[in-house]
Tab-separated table of C-alpha atoms in Angstrom:
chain	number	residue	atom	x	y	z
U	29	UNK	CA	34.257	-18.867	40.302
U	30	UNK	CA	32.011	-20.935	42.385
U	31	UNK	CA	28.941	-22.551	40.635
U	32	UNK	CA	26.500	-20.696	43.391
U	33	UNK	CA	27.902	-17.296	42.860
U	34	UNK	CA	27.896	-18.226	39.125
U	35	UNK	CA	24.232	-18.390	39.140
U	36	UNK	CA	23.264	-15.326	41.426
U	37	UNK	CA	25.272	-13.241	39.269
U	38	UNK	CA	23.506	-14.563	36.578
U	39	UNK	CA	20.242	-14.353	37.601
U	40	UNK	CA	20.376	-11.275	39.168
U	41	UNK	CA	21.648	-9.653	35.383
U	42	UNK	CA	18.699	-11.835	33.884
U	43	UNK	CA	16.288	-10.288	36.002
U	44	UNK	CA	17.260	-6.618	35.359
U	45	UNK	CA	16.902	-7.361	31.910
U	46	UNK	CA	13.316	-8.594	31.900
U	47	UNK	CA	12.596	-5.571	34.917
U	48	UNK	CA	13.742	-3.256	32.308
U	49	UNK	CA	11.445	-5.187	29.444
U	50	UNK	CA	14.753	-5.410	27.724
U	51	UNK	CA	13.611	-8.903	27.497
U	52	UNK	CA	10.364	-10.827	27.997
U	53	UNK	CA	11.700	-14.496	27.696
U	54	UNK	CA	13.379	-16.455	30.501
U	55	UNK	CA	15.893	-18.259	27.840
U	56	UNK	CA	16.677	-15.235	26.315
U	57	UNK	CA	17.432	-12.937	29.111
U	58	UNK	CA	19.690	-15.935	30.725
U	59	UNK	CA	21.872	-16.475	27.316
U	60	UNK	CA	22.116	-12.360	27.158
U	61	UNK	CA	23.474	-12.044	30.902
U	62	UNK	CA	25.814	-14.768	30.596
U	63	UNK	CA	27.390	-13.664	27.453
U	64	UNK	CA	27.328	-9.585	29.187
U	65	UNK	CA	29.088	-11.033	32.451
U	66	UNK	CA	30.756	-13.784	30.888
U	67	UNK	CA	33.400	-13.668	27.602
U	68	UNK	CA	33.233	-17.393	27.889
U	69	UNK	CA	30.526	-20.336	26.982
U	70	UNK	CA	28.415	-20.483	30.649
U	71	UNK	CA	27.662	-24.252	30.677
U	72	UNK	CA	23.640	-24.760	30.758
U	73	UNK	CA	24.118	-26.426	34.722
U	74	UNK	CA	25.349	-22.936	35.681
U	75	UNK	CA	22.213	-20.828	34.902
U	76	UNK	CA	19.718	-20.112	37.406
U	77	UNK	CA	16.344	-21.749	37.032
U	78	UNK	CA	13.285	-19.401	36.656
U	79	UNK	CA	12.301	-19.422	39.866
U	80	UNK	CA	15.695	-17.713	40.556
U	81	UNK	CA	14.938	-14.967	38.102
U	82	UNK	CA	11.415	-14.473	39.562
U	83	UNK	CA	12.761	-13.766	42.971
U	84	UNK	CA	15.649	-11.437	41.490
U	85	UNK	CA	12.765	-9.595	39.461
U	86	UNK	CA	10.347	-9.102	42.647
U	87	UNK	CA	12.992	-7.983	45.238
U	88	UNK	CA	14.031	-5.468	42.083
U	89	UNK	CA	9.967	-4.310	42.421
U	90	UNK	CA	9.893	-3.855	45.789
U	91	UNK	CA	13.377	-1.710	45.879
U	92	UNK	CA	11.829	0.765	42.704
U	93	UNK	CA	7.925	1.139	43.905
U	94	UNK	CA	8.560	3.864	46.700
U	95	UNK	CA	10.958	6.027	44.298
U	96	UNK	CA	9.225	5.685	41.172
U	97	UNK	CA	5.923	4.845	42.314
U	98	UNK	CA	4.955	8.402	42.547
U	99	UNK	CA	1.115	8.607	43.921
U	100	UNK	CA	0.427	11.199	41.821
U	101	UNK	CA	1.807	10.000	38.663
U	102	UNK	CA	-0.121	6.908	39.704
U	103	UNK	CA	-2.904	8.863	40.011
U	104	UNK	CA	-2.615	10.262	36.640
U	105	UNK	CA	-2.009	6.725	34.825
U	106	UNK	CA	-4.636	5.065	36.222
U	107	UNK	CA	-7.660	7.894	35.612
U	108	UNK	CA	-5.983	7.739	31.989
U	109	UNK	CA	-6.341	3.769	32.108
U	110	UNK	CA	-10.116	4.450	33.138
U	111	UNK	CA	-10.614	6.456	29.755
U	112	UNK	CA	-9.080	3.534	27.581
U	113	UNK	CA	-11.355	0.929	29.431
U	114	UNK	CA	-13.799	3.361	28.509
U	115	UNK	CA	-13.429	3.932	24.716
U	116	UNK	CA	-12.584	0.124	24.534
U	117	UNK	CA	-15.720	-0.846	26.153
U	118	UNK	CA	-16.908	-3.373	22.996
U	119	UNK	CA	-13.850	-5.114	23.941
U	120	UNK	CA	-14.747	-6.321	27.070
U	121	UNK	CA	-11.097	-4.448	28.664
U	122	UNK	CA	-9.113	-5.318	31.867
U	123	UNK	CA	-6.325	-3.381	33.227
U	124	UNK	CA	-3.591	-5.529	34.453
U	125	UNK	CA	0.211	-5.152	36.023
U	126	UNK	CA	1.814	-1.951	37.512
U	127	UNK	CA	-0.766	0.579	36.923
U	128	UNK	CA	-3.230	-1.549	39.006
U	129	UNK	CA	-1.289	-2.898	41.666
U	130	UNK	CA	0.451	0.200	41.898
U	131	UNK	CA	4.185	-0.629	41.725
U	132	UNK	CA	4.444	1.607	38.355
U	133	UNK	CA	8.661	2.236	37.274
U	134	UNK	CA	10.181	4.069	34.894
U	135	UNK	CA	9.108	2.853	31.115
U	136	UNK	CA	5.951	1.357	32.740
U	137	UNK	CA	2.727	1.497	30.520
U	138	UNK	CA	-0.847	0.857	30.950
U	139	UNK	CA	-1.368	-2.546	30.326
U	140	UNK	CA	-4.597	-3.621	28.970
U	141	UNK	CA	-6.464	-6.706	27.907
U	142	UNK	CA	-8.478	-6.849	25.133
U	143	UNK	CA	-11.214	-9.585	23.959
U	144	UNK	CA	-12.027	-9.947	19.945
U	145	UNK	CA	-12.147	-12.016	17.217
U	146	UNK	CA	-10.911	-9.418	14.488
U	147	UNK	CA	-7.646	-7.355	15.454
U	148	UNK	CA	-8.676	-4.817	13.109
U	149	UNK	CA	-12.156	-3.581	14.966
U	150	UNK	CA	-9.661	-2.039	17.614
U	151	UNK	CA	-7.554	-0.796	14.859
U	152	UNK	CA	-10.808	0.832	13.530
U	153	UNK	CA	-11.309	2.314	16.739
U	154	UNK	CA	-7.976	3.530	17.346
U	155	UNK	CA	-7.813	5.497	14.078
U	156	UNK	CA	-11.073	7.029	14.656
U	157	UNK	CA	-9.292	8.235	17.592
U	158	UNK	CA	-6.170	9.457	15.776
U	159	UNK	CA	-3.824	8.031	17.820
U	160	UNK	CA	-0.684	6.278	16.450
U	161	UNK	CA	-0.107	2.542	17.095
U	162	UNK	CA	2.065	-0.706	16.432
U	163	UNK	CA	0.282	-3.948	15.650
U	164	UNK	CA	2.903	-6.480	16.697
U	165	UNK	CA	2.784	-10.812	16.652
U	166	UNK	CA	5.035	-12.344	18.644
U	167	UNK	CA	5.927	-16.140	18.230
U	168	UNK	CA	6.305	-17.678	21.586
U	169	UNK	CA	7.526	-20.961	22.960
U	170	UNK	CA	5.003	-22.057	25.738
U	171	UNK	CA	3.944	-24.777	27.779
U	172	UNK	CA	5.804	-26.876	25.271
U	173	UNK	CA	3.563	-25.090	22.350
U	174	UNK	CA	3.821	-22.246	19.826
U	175	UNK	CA	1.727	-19.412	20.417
U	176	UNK	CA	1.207	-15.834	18.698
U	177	UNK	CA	0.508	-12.860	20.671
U	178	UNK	CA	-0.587	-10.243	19.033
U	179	UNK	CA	-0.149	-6.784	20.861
U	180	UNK	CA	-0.821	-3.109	19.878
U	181	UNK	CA	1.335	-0.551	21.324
U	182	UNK	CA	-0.624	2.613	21.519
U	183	UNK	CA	1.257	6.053	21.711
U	184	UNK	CA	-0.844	8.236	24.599
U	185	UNK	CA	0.764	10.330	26.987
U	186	UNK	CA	1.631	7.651	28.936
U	187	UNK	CA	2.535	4.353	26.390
U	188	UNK	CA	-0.758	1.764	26.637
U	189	UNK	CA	0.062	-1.747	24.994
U	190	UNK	CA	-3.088	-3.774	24.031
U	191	UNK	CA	-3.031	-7.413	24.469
U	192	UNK	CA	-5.633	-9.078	22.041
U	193	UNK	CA	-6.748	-12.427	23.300
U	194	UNK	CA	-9.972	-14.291	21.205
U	195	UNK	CA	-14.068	-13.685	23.104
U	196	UNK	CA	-13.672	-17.315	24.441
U	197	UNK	CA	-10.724	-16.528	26.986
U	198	UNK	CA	-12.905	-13.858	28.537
U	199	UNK	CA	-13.306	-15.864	31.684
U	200	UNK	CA	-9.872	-17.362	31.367
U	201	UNK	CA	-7.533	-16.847	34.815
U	202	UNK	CA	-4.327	-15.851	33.094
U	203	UNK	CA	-1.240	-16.203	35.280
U	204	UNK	CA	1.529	-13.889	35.590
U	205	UNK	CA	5.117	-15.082	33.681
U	206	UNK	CA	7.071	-13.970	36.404
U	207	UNK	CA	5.509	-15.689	39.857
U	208	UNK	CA	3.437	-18.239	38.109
U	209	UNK	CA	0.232	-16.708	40.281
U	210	UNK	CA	-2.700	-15.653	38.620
U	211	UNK	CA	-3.019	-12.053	37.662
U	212	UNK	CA	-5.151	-9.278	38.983
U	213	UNK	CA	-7.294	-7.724	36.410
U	214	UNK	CA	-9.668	-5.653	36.614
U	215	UNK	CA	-12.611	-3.741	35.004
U	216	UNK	CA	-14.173	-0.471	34.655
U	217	UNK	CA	-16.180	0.312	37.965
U	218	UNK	CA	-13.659	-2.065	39.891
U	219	UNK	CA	-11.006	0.350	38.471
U	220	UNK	CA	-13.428	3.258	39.438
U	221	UNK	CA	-13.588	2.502	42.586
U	222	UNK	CA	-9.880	1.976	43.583
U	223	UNK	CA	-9.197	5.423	42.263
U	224	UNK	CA	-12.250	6.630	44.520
U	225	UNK	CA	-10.502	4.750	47.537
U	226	UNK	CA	-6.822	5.197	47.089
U	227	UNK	CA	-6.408	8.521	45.416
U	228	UNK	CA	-9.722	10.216	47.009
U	229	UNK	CA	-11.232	11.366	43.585
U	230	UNK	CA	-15.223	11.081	43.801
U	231	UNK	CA	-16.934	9.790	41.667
U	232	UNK	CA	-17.788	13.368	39.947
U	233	UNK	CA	-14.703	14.491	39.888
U	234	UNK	CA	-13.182	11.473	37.969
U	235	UNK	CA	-16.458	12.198	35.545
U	236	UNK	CA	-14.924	15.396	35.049
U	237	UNK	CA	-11.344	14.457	34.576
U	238	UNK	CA	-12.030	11.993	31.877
U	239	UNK	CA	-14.134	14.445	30.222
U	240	UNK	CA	-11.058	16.734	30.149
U	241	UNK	CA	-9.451	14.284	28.742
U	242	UNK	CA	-11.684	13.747	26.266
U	243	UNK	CA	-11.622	17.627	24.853
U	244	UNK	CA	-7.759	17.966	25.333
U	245	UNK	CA	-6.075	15.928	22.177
U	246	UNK	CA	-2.528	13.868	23.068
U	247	UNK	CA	-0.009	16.955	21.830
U	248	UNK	CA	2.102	14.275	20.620
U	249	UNK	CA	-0.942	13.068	18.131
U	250	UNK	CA	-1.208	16.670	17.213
U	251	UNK	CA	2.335	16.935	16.462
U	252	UNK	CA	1.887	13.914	14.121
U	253	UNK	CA	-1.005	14.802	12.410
U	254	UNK	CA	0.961	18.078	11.446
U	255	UNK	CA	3.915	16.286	9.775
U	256	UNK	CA	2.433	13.195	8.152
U	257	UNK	CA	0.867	15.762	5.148
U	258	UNK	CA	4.873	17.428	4.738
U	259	UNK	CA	5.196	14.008	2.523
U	260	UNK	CA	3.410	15.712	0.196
U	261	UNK	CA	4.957	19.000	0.207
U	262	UNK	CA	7.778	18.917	-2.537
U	263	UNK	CA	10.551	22.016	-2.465
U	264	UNK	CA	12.317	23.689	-4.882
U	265	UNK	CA	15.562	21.531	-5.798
U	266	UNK	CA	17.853	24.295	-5.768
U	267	UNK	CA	17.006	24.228	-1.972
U	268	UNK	CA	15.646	21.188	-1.147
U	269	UNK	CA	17.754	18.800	-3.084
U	270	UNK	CA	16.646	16.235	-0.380
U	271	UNK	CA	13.017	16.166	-1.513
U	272	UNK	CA	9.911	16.510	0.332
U	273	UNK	CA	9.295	18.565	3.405
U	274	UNK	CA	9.159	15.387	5.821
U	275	UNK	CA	12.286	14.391	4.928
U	276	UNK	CA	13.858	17.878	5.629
U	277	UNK	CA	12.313	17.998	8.978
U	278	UNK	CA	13.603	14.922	10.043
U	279	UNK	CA	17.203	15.763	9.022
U	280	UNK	CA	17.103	18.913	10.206
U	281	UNK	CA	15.198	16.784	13.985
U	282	UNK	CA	18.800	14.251	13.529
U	283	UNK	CA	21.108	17.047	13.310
U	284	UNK	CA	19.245	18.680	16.163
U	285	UNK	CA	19.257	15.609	18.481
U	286	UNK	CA	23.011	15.176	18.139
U	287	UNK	CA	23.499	18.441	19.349
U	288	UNK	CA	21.515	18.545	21.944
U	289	UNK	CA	19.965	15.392	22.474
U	290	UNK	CA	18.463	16.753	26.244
U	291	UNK	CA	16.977	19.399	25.167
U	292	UNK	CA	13.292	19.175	24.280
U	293	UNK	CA	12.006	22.212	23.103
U	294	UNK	CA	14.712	22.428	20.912
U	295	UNK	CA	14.372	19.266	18.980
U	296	UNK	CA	10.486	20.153	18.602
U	297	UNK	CA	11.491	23.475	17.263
U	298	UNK	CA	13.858	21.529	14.742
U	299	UNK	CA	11.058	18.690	14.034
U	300	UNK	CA	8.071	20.962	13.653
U	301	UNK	CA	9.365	24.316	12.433
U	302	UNK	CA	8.317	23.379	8.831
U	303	UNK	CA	4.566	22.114	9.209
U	304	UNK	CA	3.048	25.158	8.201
U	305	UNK	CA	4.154	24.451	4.598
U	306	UNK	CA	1.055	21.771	4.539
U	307	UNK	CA	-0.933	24.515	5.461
U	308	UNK	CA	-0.286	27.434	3.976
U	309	UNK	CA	2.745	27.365	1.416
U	310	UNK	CA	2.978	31.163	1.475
U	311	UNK	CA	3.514	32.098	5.163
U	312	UNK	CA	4.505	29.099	6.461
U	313	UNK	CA	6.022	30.277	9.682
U	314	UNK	CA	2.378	31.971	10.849
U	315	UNK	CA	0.114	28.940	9.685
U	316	UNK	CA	2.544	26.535	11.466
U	317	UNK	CA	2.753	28.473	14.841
U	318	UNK	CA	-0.861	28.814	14.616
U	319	UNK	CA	-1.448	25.237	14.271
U	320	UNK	CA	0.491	24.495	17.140
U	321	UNK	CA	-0.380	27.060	19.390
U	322	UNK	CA	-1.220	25.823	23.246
U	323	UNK	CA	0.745	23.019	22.531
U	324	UNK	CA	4.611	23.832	23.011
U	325	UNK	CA	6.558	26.540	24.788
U	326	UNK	CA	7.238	29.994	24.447
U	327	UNK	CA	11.445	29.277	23.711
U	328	UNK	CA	9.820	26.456	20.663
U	329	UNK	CA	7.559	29.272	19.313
U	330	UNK	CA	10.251	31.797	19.389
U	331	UNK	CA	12.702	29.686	17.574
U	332	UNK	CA	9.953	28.348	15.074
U	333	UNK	CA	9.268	32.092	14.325
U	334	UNK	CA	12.349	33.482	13.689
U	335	UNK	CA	14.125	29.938	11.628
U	336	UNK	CA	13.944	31.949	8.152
U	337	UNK	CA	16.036	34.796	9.745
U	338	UNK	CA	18.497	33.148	10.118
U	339	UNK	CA	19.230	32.912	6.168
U	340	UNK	CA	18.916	36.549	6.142
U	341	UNK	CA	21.786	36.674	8.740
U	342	UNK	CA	24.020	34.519	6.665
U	343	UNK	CA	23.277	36.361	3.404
U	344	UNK	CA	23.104	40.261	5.294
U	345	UNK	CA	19.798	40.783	4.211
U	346	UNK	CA	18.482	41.474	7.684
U	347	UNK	CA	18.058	44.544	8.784
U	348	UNK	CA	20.236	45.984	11.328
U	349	UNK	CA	17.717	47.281	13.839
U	350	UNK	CA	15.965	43.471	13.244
U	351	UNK	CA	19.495	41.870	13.871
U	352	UNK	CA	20.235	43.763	16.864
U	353	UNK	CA	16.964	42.466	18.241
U	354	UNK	CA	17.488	38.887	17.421
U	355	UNK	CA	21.266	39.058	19.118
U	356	UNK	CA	20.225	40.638	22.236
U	357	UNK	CA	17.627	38.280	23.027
U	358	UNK	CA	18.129	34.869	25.115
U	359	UNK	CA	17.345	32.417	22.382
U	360	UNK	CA	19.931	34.151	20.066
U	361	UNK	CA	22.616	31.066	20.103
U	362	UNK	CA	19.825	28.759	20.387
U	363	UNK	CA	18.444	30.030	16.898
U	364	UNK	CA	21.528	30.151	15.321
U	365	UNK	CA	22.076	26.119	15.911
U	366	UNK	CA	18.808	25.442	14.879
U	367	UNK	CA	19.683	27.540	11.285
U	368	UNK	CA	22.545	25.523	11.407
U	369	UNK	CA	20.986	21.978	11.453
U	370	UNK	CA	18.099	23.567	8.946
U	371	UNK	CA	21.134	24.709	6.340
U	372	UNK	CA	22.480	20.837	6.676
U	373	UNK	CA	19.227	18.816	6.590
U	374	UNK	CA	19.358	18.755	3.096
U	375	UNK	CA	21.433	15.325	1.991
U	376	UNK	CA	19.323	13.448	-0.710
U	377	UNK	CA	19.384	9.585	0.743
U	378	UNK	CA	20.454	10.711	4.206
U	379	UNK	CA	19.473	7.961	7.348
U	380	UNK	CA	16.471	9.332	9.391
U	381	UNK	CA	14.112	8.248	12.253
U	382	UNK	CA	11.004	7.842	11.245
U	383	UNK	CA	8.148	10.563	12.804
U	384	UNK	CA	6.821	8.397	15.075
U	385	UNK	CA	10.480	7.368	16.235
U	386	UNK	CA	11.604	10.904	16.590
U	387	UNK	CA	7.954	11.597	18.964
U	388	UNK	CA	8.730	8.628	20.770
U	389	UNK	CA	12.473	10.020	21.689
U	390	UNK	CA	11.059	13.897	22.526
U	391	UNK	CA	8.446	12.251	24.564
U	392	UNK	CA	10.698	10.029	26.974
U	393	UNK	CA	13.948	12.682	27.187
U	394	UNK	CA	12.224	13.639	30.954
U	395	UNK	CA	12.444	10.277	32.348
U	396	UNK	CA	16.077	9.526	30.284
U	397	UNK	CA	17.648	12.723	31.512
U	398	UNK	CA	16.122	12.825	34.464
């Protein structure tokens, strides 16, 4: 194959990798297309420069902003980018990348500089507002140095990822890895008043929005909060010869997301039908569907409220004018798999995503299945 059609190939694979955030690192996202388009060793002349890349990953941009750059969804990330600028306010916060130019894609998150000397303040701040994180340090090769980034990646309803630079590169003109050009940042009231301009929301009415936002919890946090304390919650052996009620859950979430790994009221019916048990132990079923009520859907409740029946089907304990209920309504087959995965989440040692992991999944089936 020619040497020039070598490289395109190349670099147009490379780019869709870093486009993706599959990969962040030139290097790495050349070796990992040349060995997916190429069985054989690529020699080092072949691969596109990173200039190459750069123009691969920009005409990639332009052809995704008009489909997935919904203005309302744009709309709704950036007023939820104004609320993190404002709780991190002692951090001195700019936005940067998609949200504020406005070329958001699928899998893009709110992007977000932060300025402090101690990581841990923002952690401080995060878990006073009880929402789940991931400190991560990366080691990168740069300008011929090593350098460690340290990021946070917040959970929100749309993903946020916290870059933590030290106070003295406040004024610092970063530039962006991909054209090389300084970035645009920018702050609060410049953030303000691009919403104001491009979106039309006033002043008052973004007031009000954030305020909203500040009264209506992440249901996702909720749904966490509920099924961290099922650690604690230890079962009956002859039942539960797994252990703890967290560990049921998430078998019973696995078994669930094999068989029907689209379907997202489902899963949360298999993942959260337990959490009342951290509540109140002797009518679990109520406490739980009280604890989450307003924050899933009438065919989740349903199938949350009715998972013990299902034992009484398979021992005929149920009463026949109950039974005749259960089959005739819509959710009947739906219940019965869920029993299913709840009878088999019970292997002592079995594999299992982690909660976070399994929220993570739920949260991004729209966009996968989409």
């Amino acid at each position: 194959m020619p040497a020039t059609k070598l490289r395109r190939q190349i670099a147009w694979e490379a780019a869709r990798l870093m486009y993706s955030r599959e990969v962040s690192e030139y290097y790495t996202a050349k070796q990992k297309a040349a060995r997916r388009l190429y069985r054989g060793w690529v020699k080092p002349a072949d691969l596109p420069s990173n200039a190459e890349i750069r123009e691969q990953v920009q005409l990639l941009t332009r052809l995704s902003e008009d489909a997935a750059g919904a203005p309302a969804r744009l709309c709704e990330m950036r007023l939820r980018a104004a609320w993190w600028l404002r709780k991190l306010s002692p951090f001195h916060p700019k936005l940067i990348g998609s949200v504020l130019k406005g070329s958001i894609r699928e899998g893009s998150d709110i992007d977000i500089h932060v300025f402090t000397a101690n990581v841990h303040s923002i952690t401080i701040l995060l878990d006073d507002l009880g929402v789940g994180y991931e400190l991560q340090r990366k080691r990168i090769q740069k300008d011929g140095q090593q350098r460690v980034f340290t990021h946070l990646h917040v959970r929100d309803s749309f993903p946020v990822e916290l870059t933590v630079y030290a106070p003295a590169l406040l004024g610092f003109r970063f530039r962006c890895s991909i054209t090389g050009k300084p970035i645009a940042r920018a702050g609060l009231n410049e953030l303000e008043r691009l919403i104001a301009i491009e979106h039309e929301v006033d002043a008052n009415d973004q007031s009000g929005r954030l305020a909203e936002m500040d009264a209506r919890p992440d249901r996702m946090n909720v749904f966490l909060s509920l099924l961290m304390p099922l650690e604690n919650v230890k079962q009956n052996l002859r039942w539960h010869p797994e252990g703890d009620a967290l560990f049921h859950s998430l078998q019973v979430y696995g078994l669930a997301k094999d068989a029907m790994p689209y379907d997202e009221e489902f899963l949360l019916a298999a993942l959260l039908h337990d959490v009342g048990k951290a509540i109140d132990p002797e009518d679990h079923v109520a406490a739980g569907l009280e604890a989450l009520d307003g924050f899933i859907s009438d065919r989740t409740a349903w199938l949350i409220a009715h998972h013990m029946d299902v034992h009484k089907l398979r021992d005929h304990s149920i009463g026949a004018r109950h039974r005749r209920r259960l089959v005739s309504h819509p959710y009947y087959e739906d219940l019965l798999d869920l029993g299913e995965c709840d009878r088999k989440g019970r292997v002592p040692g079995a594999d299992v995503d982690q909660p976070e992991e399994a929220l993570d999944y739920i949260e991004q089936i729209e966009d996968m299945f989409s």
